[in-house]
Amino acid sequence: MKEDPVSLVAGVDSSTQSCKIVIRDAQTGALVRSGRASHPEGTEVAPDAWWVALLAAITDAGGLDDVAAISIGGQQHGMVVLDADGRVIRDALLWNDTRSAPAAAALLAEVGAAGPTGYAARAGALPVASFTATKLRWLRDAEPENVARVAAVALPHDWLTWRLLGYGPADESPLGPVLDALTTDRSDASGTSYWSPAANAYDFDLFERALGRPGVEAVGVAEAELEFELVDELEEELEEDLLDSAGEGAAGSGSLPRWVSEPEGLPAVILPRVVQTGEVAGVTVAHGGDLRFDANDVENPADASGVIPAGIIVGAGAGDNAGAALGLDAQAGDVVISIGTSGTAFAVTDHPVADLSGTVAGFADAAGGFLPIVVTLNAARILASISGLLSVGYDEFAELALAAQPGSGGAVLVPYFEGERTPNRPDATATFAGLTIASTSRENVARAAIEGMLCGLADGIGAIRALGVETQRVMLIGGAAQNPAVQAVAAQVFDVPVSVPTPGEYVADGAARQAAWTLLGSRPVWPVTFVAELPVDTRAVIVAQYRAAQLLGSVPRR
Ligand SMILES: Nc1ncnc2c1ncn2[C@@H]1O[C@H](COP(=O)(O)OP(=O)(O)O)[C@@H](O)[C@H]1O
Ligand SMILES: O=C(CO)[C@@H](O)[C@H](O)COP(=O)(O)O
């Protein structure tokens, strides 16, 4: 029997510390190749560093010549502001930059939390410094000269997708600064604080309140409404058409851009088009010969943002945690705990949630549903800091922690090293408590770091559960999840069984699964394997002493 040609798909995770890419078989999910490249440190980064890292990771993975579709997952909330020429106006403020904490408080005071006009109902979450809207308010107040130059606002994954599609500043990209070609997806849009998961639409009033200028949603590359046949003899004509039409539609081409609201006024700011069910970015494409889908035929949440001129379909992409949920094929009842630069606890539901306390953010997922999530600023880097203090690598750090008893002899670390997002304490610092001559040992300090980190995430599970969301199993992922001491303590802190998926890049895997979904037209069924199943081994002393230490407060940041 003739074998189906293997279609390969690529998934990217452009996260805080690095860019990772996986290339998988679209039908089976089998891993074929992978690559990675590092990102610069800091909470304020030039987006070009992400672009350079993406290209390096693609090269490290052997290129995309045999890939049929690609999707980009990434760190959420980052503020990427573009001028009319498609140039980045200033370095992006990332999710872990807390300078916009006062702006978050001001926006919340102006709009309120509760009721139909409050943030919880309108944006699914209360604004905190991580969210894009608060960064835009900071920009309005701190850099008004830059606000006047803003022609579009995008998130990290949106901007990388736009560049990958061939758009960008005229001297850096084949298709030029077509801001209307910017796209995003529901999951990442839901992390802005100006897009409504419940309404499935932008809340332009919340956007204008943040930046002080009106917003408008991008309409997609109009020219791409035409049907293209991506075959060799037409490819030249296609690229000429796109370049011509991009020239007509590009901002700064002499004619007023579509989005100008009043000639004498500042134009409305372009917000990426939210690619979702039934909508392709205007491009209908015959890819790989007979495969064809039309703008009105694709009925699934994994629609395309467009097509790279070489013929590679580009999926909508996703926020990193929604990508991980897709990569793990998380179902109702699963709670994913990811311990990377950020710590996250999230579930998948079929209905939007809104938490008036601000602990749970009611995001959307990348599969047409919703993703209630709790995020901590402090996670894997706690262990990096304490293992450095102890002058040990992660293996010896694990040995030290496993040599201590549950409760670390009474030593407790409340790990708000970088301030904390949940609870919303941007000015907090970390606190070691319960230190006595007897409890202050290398073993107890190592274990206390892990216990403190996991107690914060256990609080997240409790907050999600309190909203009526099923939480029957933890799936433990992220760089620190591979640490055996983290796994052992997780079973003692969480009150549900803990499954540890095989080490992998689940955000990138989710993006690859989305790319396959977009390519094949239905959600692929790929296997997920596990390396450990940990039964509940709750040791109540750990959480009890953590609670007591939390009440001590902390010395404010200097
Ligand atoms: N065995 C380990 N024990 C503890 N932390 C680890 C271990 N291996 C990696 N890490 C940490 O995991 C983090 C990277 O995890 P990852 O999920 O890739 O983060 P991100 O997605 O935020 O880039 C780094 O901070 C690294 O120090
Ligand atoms: O802020 C969030 C989600 O709300 C984080 O998940 C960031 O998206 C970055 O996470 P990592 O780089 O740690 O994956």
Tab-separated table of C-alpha atoms and ligand atoms in Angstrom, residues 15-17 74-77 95 320-321 340-342 344 363 373 375 421, ligand 2:
chain	number	residue	atom	x	y	z
A	15	SER	CA	10.202	31.757	26.133
A	16	THR	CA	11.876	34.092	28.576
A	17	GLN	CA	15.287	32.457	28.672
A	74	GLY	CA	5.844	32.103	23.408
A	75	GLN	CA	6.134	34.091	26.567
A	76	GLN	CA	3.003	36.110	27.110
A	77	HIS	CA	2.217	39.766	27.777
A	95	TRP	CA	5.843	39.768	31.691
A	320	ASP	CA	3.196	29.497	26.293
A	321	ASN	CA	0.925	27.930	28.862
A	340	GLY	CA	10.325	27.418	34.386
A	341	THR	CA	11.346	31.043	34.691
A	342	SER	CA	7.764	31.547	35.766
A	344	THR	CA	2.337	28.408	36.552
A	363	PHE	CA	-7.366	33.199	30.096
A	373	ILE	CA	-4.191	30.101	35.433
A	375	VAL	CA	1.358	32.515	37.654
A	421	ARG	CA	2.775	38.388	40.986
B	2	LIG	O1	3.405	35.332	32.440
B	2	LIG	C1	3.253	34.201	32.077
B	2	LIG	C2	1.874	33.677	31.801
B	2	LIG	O2	0.873	34.587	32.277
B	2	LIG	C3	4.460	33.331	31.844
B	2	LIG	O3	4.092	32.026	31.528
B	2	LIG	C4	5.254	33.916	30.736
B	2	LIG	O4	4.497	33.660	29.560
B	2	LIG	C5	6.682	33.368	30.566
B	2	LIG	O5	6.820	32.118	31.002
B	2	LIG	P1	8.156	31.219	30.835
B	2	LIG	O6	9.177	31.969	30.053
B	2	LIG	O7	8.578	30.900	32.224
B	2	LIG	O8	7.699	29.997	30.078
